[in-house]
Amino acid sequence: MARRRQSESDDGRAGTGATEQVVNESRTDRLRIRAAWMYFVEQMTQNEIADVLGVGRVTIVRMLAEARSRNEVKISIESELSEIVRLERALEKTFGLQQALVAPLSAPDADPLPAISAKTGSFLSDTMKSGMRVGVGWGRTLFSSLPFISAKSLTDFKVISLLGGVGVVRRFNPAEFAWRFAQIFQGDGYLIPTPAVVDSVETKIALVERCGLQEVFEMANVLDAVLLSVGGIASATTFSRGGFLKEADREALLARGAVGDLLFHFFDRNGDLVDHPINGLVMSVDVDRLRKAPIRILTSGGEEKIEALLGAMTLVAPTILITDEESARRMLEAVSAG
């Protein structure tokens, strides 16, 4: 086990017009429009809306009145956020999510990574609290969210990397994201100092039981939240670019129906792990433990990841989904098409 405590945070902030739109979007505006949508379109009661949004009924009454005074409510809800809210509500109902967050794009063919990363950073800034134990994955989406997270000092805050892979220094590395995420909140980081994939099941067992890793894996049983992303299998992913996956293995996984991976666990469209030896050789926390966390955040998007996102809805059953508007539409269309 390797443990790090960091107290410095990144000052870099970057963004395009699309990401600025997401960053500057007021949380109050979002809540008000969601409340108006639920009340006037979905015909929900004020008490029901209060339960969904986690605020008091008086707050709902005030937000509805403000929406009317702003002329956001006429015969329909007039706001640039209304289509985003529609997609969020559709995702929540279709996949049984507690909350969906959809990032708007400047154009349908725009790169969704900056928008999703900005939305993820904003959400994490509000969600992370003192005393939490958070298990984290890795990938470009998570790494790119770091500049958008507001740094603050949290007491007794622990970040547990859910995946090995510290042997080679790369920008998109499980250990890199975990310790930088812990650094932002001045928390403790717990790493799995092993390769991402080992040569045998015996090696995996020995590393966990005889090399001091048992504590890290046991911490995964009592996580307050997990922060995850998925990788697609059909194209060159962070996984394969990092040199962890041989082309022959990738082709074999494709042949067995794999659509993506979550912490190097490869799964099919139905959310079932595929029958391939690599799933038993990965130095990562197993999916059953991830599903025990009360808050399960999945953030990802892009046309090449739609099948992986659909499979992950069953595999890990996220409570929070963060994606972009085009990916949201494609996911809903895929479900409608059966």
Tab-separated table of C-alpha atoms in Angstrom:
chain	number	residue	atom	x	y	z
A	1	MET	CA	0.000	0.000	0.000
A	2	ALA	CA	1.263	3.456	-0.769
A	3	ARG	CA	-0.143	6.479	1.001
A	4	ARG	CA	0.195	10.107	0.044
A	5	ARG	CA	-1.081	13.307	1.546
A	6	GLN	CA	-1.024	16.413	-0.597
A	7	SER	CA	-1.871	20.013	0.246
A	8	GLU	CA	-1.373	21.845	-2.995
A	9	SER	CA	-3.906	22.227	-5.781
A	10	ASP	CA	-3.782	23.006	-9.464
A	11	ASP	CA	-4.462	26.576	-10.512
A	12	GLY	CA	-4.865	25.812	-14.205
A	13	ARG	CA	-8.242	26.546	-15.675
A	14	ALA	CA	-9.017	25.973	-19.315
A	15	GLY	CA	-12.074	25.918	-21.453
A	16	THR	CA	-13.692	26.635	-24.745
A	17	GLY	CA	-16.985	28.368	-25.367
A	18	ALA	CA	-18.816	25.115	-24.721
A	19	THR	CA	-17.107	24.476	-21.401
A	20	GLU	CA	-17.547	28.088	-20.271
A	21	GLN	CA	-21.269	27.706	-20.826
A	22	VAL	CA	-21.251	24.685	-18.513
A	23	VAL	CA	-18.985	26.217	-15.872
A	24	ASN	CA	-20.954	29.468	-15.704
A	25	GLU	CA	-24.290	27.730	-15.536
A	26	SER	CA	-25.909	28.554	-12.229
A	27	ARG	CA	-26.893	25.656	-10.014
A	28	THR	CA	-29.850	27.731	-8.851
A	29	ASP	CA	-30.999	28.217	-12.450
A	30	ARG	CA	-30.724	24.486	-13.083
A	31	LEU	CA	-32.757	23.616	-9.997
A	32	ARG	CA	-35.401	26.205	-10.863
A	33	ILE	CA	-35.841	24.923	-14.420
A	34	ARG	CA	-35.908	21.299	-13.226
A	35	ALA	CA	-38.571	22.199	-10.685
A	36	ALA	CA	-40.620	24.024	-13.314
A	37	TRP	CA	-40.341	21.094	-15.710
A	38	MET	CA	-41.452	18.576	-13.092
A	39	TYR	CA	-44.358	20.746	-11.942
A	40	PHE	CA	-45.778	22.065	-15.212
A	41	VAL	CA	-44.813	19.282	-17.641
A	42	GLU	CA	-44.691	16.132	-15.512
A	43	GLN	CA	-47.513	17.290	-13.214
A	44	MET	CA	-45.617	16.304	-10.076
A	45	THR	CA	-46.692	17.742	-6.727
A	46	GLN	CA	-44.524	20.260	-4.902
A	47	ASN	CA	-43.785	17.723	-2.173
A	48	GLU	CA	-42.700	15.137	-4.762
A	49	ILE	CA	-40.420	17.666	-6.440
A	50	ALA	CA	-38.921	18.632	-3.088
A	51	ASP	CA	-38.088	14.985	-2.395
A	52	VAL	CA	-36.442	14.506	-5.810
A	53	LEU	CA	-34.368	17.696	-5.650
A	54	GLY	CA	-33.514	17.351	-1.976
A	55	VAL	CA	-34.833	20.756	-0.895
A	56	GLY	CA	-37.752	22.000	1.169
A	57	ARG	CA	-41.258	22.539	-0.190
A	58	VAL	CA	-40.994	26.273	0.538
A	59	THR	CA	-37.954	26.420	-1.735
A	60	ILE	CA	-39.950	24.747	-4.510
A	61	VAL	CA	-42.760	27.278	-4.140
A	62	ARG	CA	-40.246	30.117	-4.370
A	63	MET	CA	-38.512	28.636	-7.425
A	64	LEU	CA	-41.807	28.115	-9.266
A	65	ALA	CA	-42.824	31.699	-8.554
A	66	GLU	CA	-39.474	32.957	-9.780
A	67	ALA	CA	-39.721	30.863	-12.947
A	68	ARG	CA	-43.054	32.504	-13.710
A	69	SER	CA	-41.719	35.999	-12.964
A	70	ARG	CA	-38.835	35.404	-15.336
A	71	ASN	CA	-41.281	34.389	-18.099
A	72	GLU	CA	-39.661	30.969	-18.239
A	73	VAL	CA	-43.086	29.398	-17.860
A	74	LYS	CA	-45.801	30.169	-20.372
A	75	ILE	CA	-47.613	27.409	-22.204
A	76	SER	CA	-44.266	25.616	-22.251
A	77	ILE	CA	-40.989	26.119	-20.410
A	78	GLU	CA	-39.015	28.793	-22.253
A	79	SER	CA	-35.338	28.333	-21.500
A	80	GLU	CA	-32.197	27.136	-23.209
A	81	LEU	CA	-31.999	24.586	-20.400
A	82	SER	CA	-35.369	22.985	-21.080
A	83	GLU	CA	-34.104	20.445	-23.636
A	84	ILE	CA	-31.243	19.512	-21.319
A	85	VAL	CA	-33.698	19.018	-18.459
A	86	ARG	CA	-35.895	16.850	-20.696
A	87	LEU	CA	-32.915	14.617	-21.482
A	88	GLU	CA	-31.902	14.434	-17.831
A	89	ARG	CA	-35.376	13.427	-16.723
A	90	ALA	CA	-35.635	10.854	-19.509
A	91	LEU	CA	-32.314	9.296	-18.494
A	92	GLU	CA	-33.363	9.219	-14.848
A	93	LYS	CA	-36.623	7.446	-15.629
A	94	THR	CA	-35.177	5.055	-18.222
A	95	PHE	CA	-32.198	3.875	-16.176
A	96	GLY	CA	-33.454	4.365	-12.628
A	97	LEU	CA	-30.910	7.060	-11.800
A	98	GLN	CA	-31.091	9.339	-8.805
A	99	GLN	CA	-29.768	12.133	-10.980
A	100	ALA	CA	-28.568	12.651	-14.536
A	101	LEU	CA	-26.396	15.605	-15.503
A	102	VAL	CA	-26.256	16.407	-19.212
A	103	ALA	CA	-23.656	18.819	-20.567
A	104	PRO	CA	-24.705	20.959	-23.545
A	105	LEU	CA	-22.526	21.000	-26.652
A	106	SER	CA	-21.737	23.908	-28.976
A	107	ALA	CA	-22.472	21.652	-31.984
A	108	PRO	CA	-23.658	18.048	-32.455
A	109	ASP	CA	-20.243	16.981	-33.744
A	110	ALA	CA	-18.256	18.824	-31.059
A	111	ASP	CA	-15.805	16.902	-28.892
A	112	PRO	CA	-17.845	16.043	-25.774
A	113	LEU	CA	-14.828	15.550	-23.498
A	114	PRO	CA	-14.380	19.211	-22.391
A	115	ALA	CA	-18.088	19.682	-21.658
A	116	ILE	CA	-18.422	16.410	-19.724
A	117	SER	CA	-15.227	17.094	-17.796
A	118	ALA	CA	-16.417	20.574	-16.805
A	119	LYS	CA	-19.800	19.238	-15.715
A	120	THR	CA	-18.085	16.475	-13.724
A	121	GLY	CA	-15.728	18.902	-12.002
A	122	SER	CA	-18.585	21.175	-10.986
A	123	PHE	CA	-20.603	18.267	-9.594
A	124	LEU	CA	-17.663	16.878	-7.613
A	125	SER	CA	-16.939	20.311	-6.161
A	126	ASP	CA	-20.428	20.347	-4.635
A	127	THR	CA	-20.618	16.666	-3.690
A	128	MET	CA	-17.336	15.886	-1.932
A	129	LYS	CA	-17.625	16.360	1.840
A	130	SER	CA	-15.464	15.853	4.917
A	131	GLY	CA	-15.375	12.309	6.241
A	132	MET	CA	-16.030	10.692	2.864
A	133	ARG	CA	-14.214	7.646	1.502
A	134	VAL	CA	-14.209	7.825	-2.261
A	135	GLY	CA	-13.042	5.101	-4.637
A	136	VAL	CA	-11.839	6.386	-7.999
A	137	GLY	CA	-11.173	4.924	-11.412
A	138	TRP	CA	-9.221	6.549	-14.204
A	139	GLY	CA	-9.313	7.719	-17.819
A	140	ARG	CA	-9.214	10.859	-19.930
A	141	THR	CA	-12.623	12.082	-18.774
A	142	LEU	CA	-11.735	11.898	-15.088
A	143	PHE	CA	-8.264	13.346	-15.579
A	144	SER	CA	-9.664	16.229	-17.634
A	145	SER	CA	-12.158	17.087	-14.880
A	146	LEU	CA	-9.394	18.003	-12.409
A	147	PRO	CA	-8.983	21.665	-13.503
A	148	PHE	CA	-12.720	22.222	-13.008
A	149	ILE	CA	-12.849	20.993	-9.394
A	150	SER	CA	-12.821	23.763	-6.796
A	151	ALA	CA	-10.049	23.095	-4.295
A	152	LYS	CA	-10.969	23.015	-0.614
A	153	SER	CA	-9.715	21.418	2.558
A	154	LEU	CA	-11.779	18.473	3.773
A	155	THR	CA	-11.107	16.703	7.056
A	156	ASP	CA	-10.804	12.930	7.205
A	157	PHE	CA	-11.192	12.687	3.429
A	158	LYS	CA	-9.824	9.503	1.868
A	159	VAL	CA	-9.355	8.654	-1.812
A	160	ILE	CA	-8.867	5.000	-2.710
A	161	SER	CA	-7.573	4.068	-6.141
A	162	LEU	CA	-9.632	1.155	-7.415
A	163	LEU	CA	-7.034	-0.034	-9.910
A	164	GLY	CA	-3.344	-0.878	-10.118
A	165	GLY	CA	-1.079	0.464	-12.827
A	166	VAL	CA	1.595	2.601	-11.172
A	167	GLY	CA	4.514	0.758	-12.744
A	168	VAL	CA	4.817	3.080	-15.746
A	169	VAL	CA	4.475	6.867	-15.522
A	170	ARG	CA	1.861	8.076	-17.993
A	171	ARG	CA	-0.429	11.076	-18.048
A	172	PHE	CA	-3.595	8.967	-17.912
A	173	ASN	CA	-2.676	6.646	-15.088
A	174	PRO	CA	-4.852	5.328	-12.252
A	175	ALA	CA	-2.370	6.475	-9.612
A	176	GLU	CA	-1.949	9.907	-11.206
A	177	PHE	CA	-5.641	10.714	-11.039
A	178	ALA	CA	-6.128	9.292	-7.538
A	179	TRP	CA	-3.384	11.302	-5.846
A	180	ARG	CA	-4.216	14.527	-7.692
A	181	PHE	CA	-7.874	14.152	-6.752
A	182	ALA	CA	-6.849	13.639	-3.116
A	183	GLN	CA	-4.531	16.652	-3.390
A	184	ILE	CA	-7.364	18.982	-4.407
A	185	PHE	CA	-9.219	18.251	-1.164
A	186	GLN	CA	-6.077	17.877	0.978
A	187	GLY	CA	-7.033	14.299	1.712
A	188	ASP	CA	-5.208	10.994	2.000
A	189	GLY	CA	-4.619	8.880	-1.092
A	190	TYR	CA	-4.442	5.096	-1.011
A	191	LEU	CA	-2.933	3.422	-4.077
A	192	ILE	CA	-2.578	-0.098	-5.427
A	193	PRO	CA	1.156	-0.208	-6.303
A	194	THR	CA	0.997	-3.060	-8.793
A	195	PRO	CA	0.695	-3.468	-12.556
A	196	ALA	CA	-2.821	-3.071	-13.899
A	197	VAL	CA	-2.746	-6.645	-15.209
A	198	VAL	CA	-0.671	-9.497	-13.787
A	199	ASP	CA	0.442	-12.768	-15.341
A	200	SER	CA	-1.658	-15.200	-13.316
A	201	VAL	CA	-4.406	-15.546	-10.764
A	202	GLU	CA	-1.823	-16.909	-8.327
A	203	THR	CA	0.201	-13.705	-8.643
A	204	LYS	CA	-2.905	-11.617	-8.006
A	205	ILE	CA	-3.778	-13.568	-4.869
A	206	ALA	CA	-0.217	-13.358	-3.589
A	207	LEU	CA	-0.029	-9.591	-4.101
A	208	VAL	CA	-3.280	-9.006	-2.267
A	209	GLU	CA	-2.776	-11.412	0.613
A	210	ARG	CA	1.006	-11.331	1.133
A	211	CYS	CA	2.152	-7.886	-0.008
A	212	GLY	CA	0.160	-5.511	2.155
A	213	LEU	CA	-2.675	-4.742	-0.268
A	214	GLN	CA	-5.444	-6.333	1.755
A	215	GLU	CA	-6.143	-3.066	3.600
A	216	VAL	CA	-6.788	-1.150	0.395
A	217	PHE	CA	-9.149	-3.790	-0.936
A	218	GLU	CA	-10.968	-3.985	2.407
A	219	MET	CA	-11.507	-0.211	2.301
A	220	ALA	CA	-13.478	-0.782	-0.900
A	221	ASN	CA	-16.138	-2.512	1.208
A	222	VAL	CA	-17.015	0.693	3.082
A	223	LEU	CA	-16.858	3.376	0.395
A	224	ASP	CA	-19.246	6.316	0.524
A	225	ALA	CA	-18.914	6.944	-3.214
A	226	VAL	CA	-17.221	5.616	-6.337
A	227	LEU	CA	-16.190	7.773	-9.294
A	228	LEU	CA	-15.928	5.827	-12.525
A	229	SER	CA	-15.635	6.143	-16.284
A	230	VAL	CA	-15.966	3.567	-19.043
A	231	GLY	CA	-13.771	2.828	-22.040
A	232	GLY	CA	-14.956	1.666	-25.427
A	233	ILE	CA	-13.469	-1.460	-26.982
A	234	ALA	CA	-14.094	-0.911	-30.695
A	235	SER	CA	-11.605	1.959	-31.005
A	236	ALA	CA	-8.225	2.794	-29.518
A	237	THR	CA	-9.013	3.555	-25.879
A	238	THR	CA	-6.966	4.826	-22.970
A	239	PHE	CA	-6.601	1.198	-22.005
A	240	SER	CA	-4.989	0.055	-25.243
A	241	ARG	CA	-3.060	3.283	-25.764
A	242	GLY	CA	-1.522	2.787	-22.363
A	243	GLY	CA	-0.069	-0.494	-23.540
A	244	PHE	CA	-2.060	-2.612	-21.116
A	245	LEU	CA	-4.072	-4.465	-23.766
A	246	LYS	CA	-2.580	-6.415	-26.636
A	247	GLU	CA	-4.317	-6.206	-30.004
A	248	ALA	CA	-4.880	-9.964	-30.036
A	249	ASP	CA	-6.669	-9.716	-26.701
A	250	ARG	CA	-8.759	-6.789	-27.910
A	251	GLU	CA	-9.872	-8.742	-30.972
A	252	ALA	CA	-10.687	-11.776	-28.828
A	253	LEU	CA	-12.752	-9.620	-26.494
A	254	LEU	CA	-14.613	-8.120	-29.430
A	255	ALA	CA	-15.354	-11.590	-30.755
A	256	ARG	CA	-16.910	-12.509	-27.413
A	257	GLY	CA	-19.203	-9.495	-27.419
A	258	ALA	CA	-17.251	-7.017	-25.316
A	259	VAL	CA	-18.380	-3.414	-25.784
A	260	GLY	CA	-16.171	-1.737	-23.195
A	261	ASP	CA	-14.416	-1.932	-19.861
A	262	LEU	CA	-14.853	-0.554	-16.385
A	263	LEU	CA	-11.639	-0.744	-14.337
A	264	PHE	CA	-10.396	-3.228	-16.969
A	265	HIS	CA	-13.394	-5.493	-16.387
A	266	PHE	CA	-14.675	-6.149	-19.907
A	267	PHE	CA	-18.410	-6.484	-20.348
A	268	ASP	CA	-21.042	-6.851	-23.066
A	269	ARG	CA	-24.080	-4.758	-23.992
A	270	ASN	CA	-26.169	-6.547	-21.363
A	271	GLY	CA	-23.735	-5.608	-18.605
A	272	ASP	CA	-22.353	-9.132	-18.178
A	273	LEU	CA	-18.611	-9.756	-17.850
A	274	VAL	CA	-17.306	-11.565	-20.920
A	275	ASP	CA	-15.602	-14.923	-20.685
A	276	HIS	CA	-11.946	-13.983	-21.138
A	277	PRO	CA	-8.889	-14.661	-18.918
A	278	ILE	CA	-7.988	-10.971	-18.629
A	279	ASN	CA	-10.960	-10.336	-16.342
A	280	GLY	CA	-9.322	-12.584	-13.760
A	281	LEU	CA	-5.890	-10.990	-14.038
A	282	VAL	CA	-6.789	-7.387	-13.389
A	283	MET	CA	-5.535	-5.754	-10.195
A	284	SER	CA	-8.698	-3.841	-9.470
A	285	VAL	CA	-11.614	-3.879	-7.086
A	286	ASP	CA	-14.340	-6.215	-8.304
A	287	VAL	CA	-17.655	-4.893	-9.552
A	288	ASP	CA	-19.695	-6.411	-6.715
A	289	ARG	CA	-17.862	-4.214	-4.218
A	290	LEU	CA	-18.417	-1.121	-6.342
A	291	ARG	CA	-22.166	-1.689	-6.317
A	292	LYS	CA	-22.191	-1.517	-2.493
A	293	ALA	CA	-21.268	2.186	-2.505
A	294	PRO	CA	-24.401	4.316	-1.926
A	295	ILE	CA	-23.184	6.953	-4.419
A	296	ARG	CA	-22.011	5.561	-7.769
A	297	ILE	CA	-20.955	8.262	-10.214
A	298	LEU	CA	-20.406	7.334	-13.851
A	299	THR	CA	-19.075	9.995	-16.189
A	300	SER	CA	-18.399	9.387	-19.859
A	301	GLY	CA	-19.645	10.102	-23.368
A	302	GLY	CA	-18.920	10.047	-27.063
A	303	GLU	CA	-20.340	8.081	-29.964
A	304	GLU	CA	-17.794	5.284	-29.551
A	305	LYS	CA	-18.875	4.709	-25.923
A	306	ILE	CA	-22.661	4.434	-26.270
A	307	GLU	CA	-22.698	0.638	-26.145
A	308	ALA	CA	-20.301	0.684	-23.200
A	309	LEU	CA	-22.477	3.197	-21.353
A	310	LEU	CA	-25.573	1.084	-21.935
A	311	GLY	CA	-23.840	-2.018	-20.605
A	312	ALA	CA	-22.517	-0.110	-17.591
A	313	MET	CA	-26.067	0.900	-16.632
A	314	THR	CA	-26.629	-2.743	-15.692
A	315	LEU	CA	-23.087	-3.693	-14.692
A	316	VAL	CA	-22.530	-1.057	-12.012
A	317	ALA	CA	-26.042	0.495	-11.744
A	318	PRO	CA	-24.839	4.088	-11.300
A	319	THR	CA	-26.862	6.456	-9.153
A	320	ILE	CA	-25.406	9.509	-10.940
A	321	LEU	CA	-24.733	9.717	-14.679
A	322	ILE	CA	-22.812	12.602	-16.228
A	323	THR	CA	-22.683	12.738	-20.013
A	324	ASP	CA	-23.219	15.081	-22.968
A	325	GLU	CA	-26.466	15.841	-24.771
A	326	GLU	CA	-25.639	13.871	-27.954
A	327	SER	CA	-24.645	10.789	-25.980
A	328	ALA	CA	-27.815	11.126	-23.905
A	329	ARG	CA	-29.933	11.189	-27.061
A	330	ARG	CA	-28.130	8.194	-28.540
A	331	MET	CA	-28.558	6.177	-25.347
A	332	LEU	CA	-32.279	6.902	-25.209
A	333	GLU	CA	-32.712	6.160	-28.914
A	334	ALA	CA	-30.877	2.858	-28.521
A	335	VAL	CA	-33.184	1.817	-25.685
A	336	SER	CA	-36.259	2.842	-27.679
A	337	ALA	CA	-35.024	0.817	-30.626
A	338	GLY	CA	-34.635	-2.231	-28.419
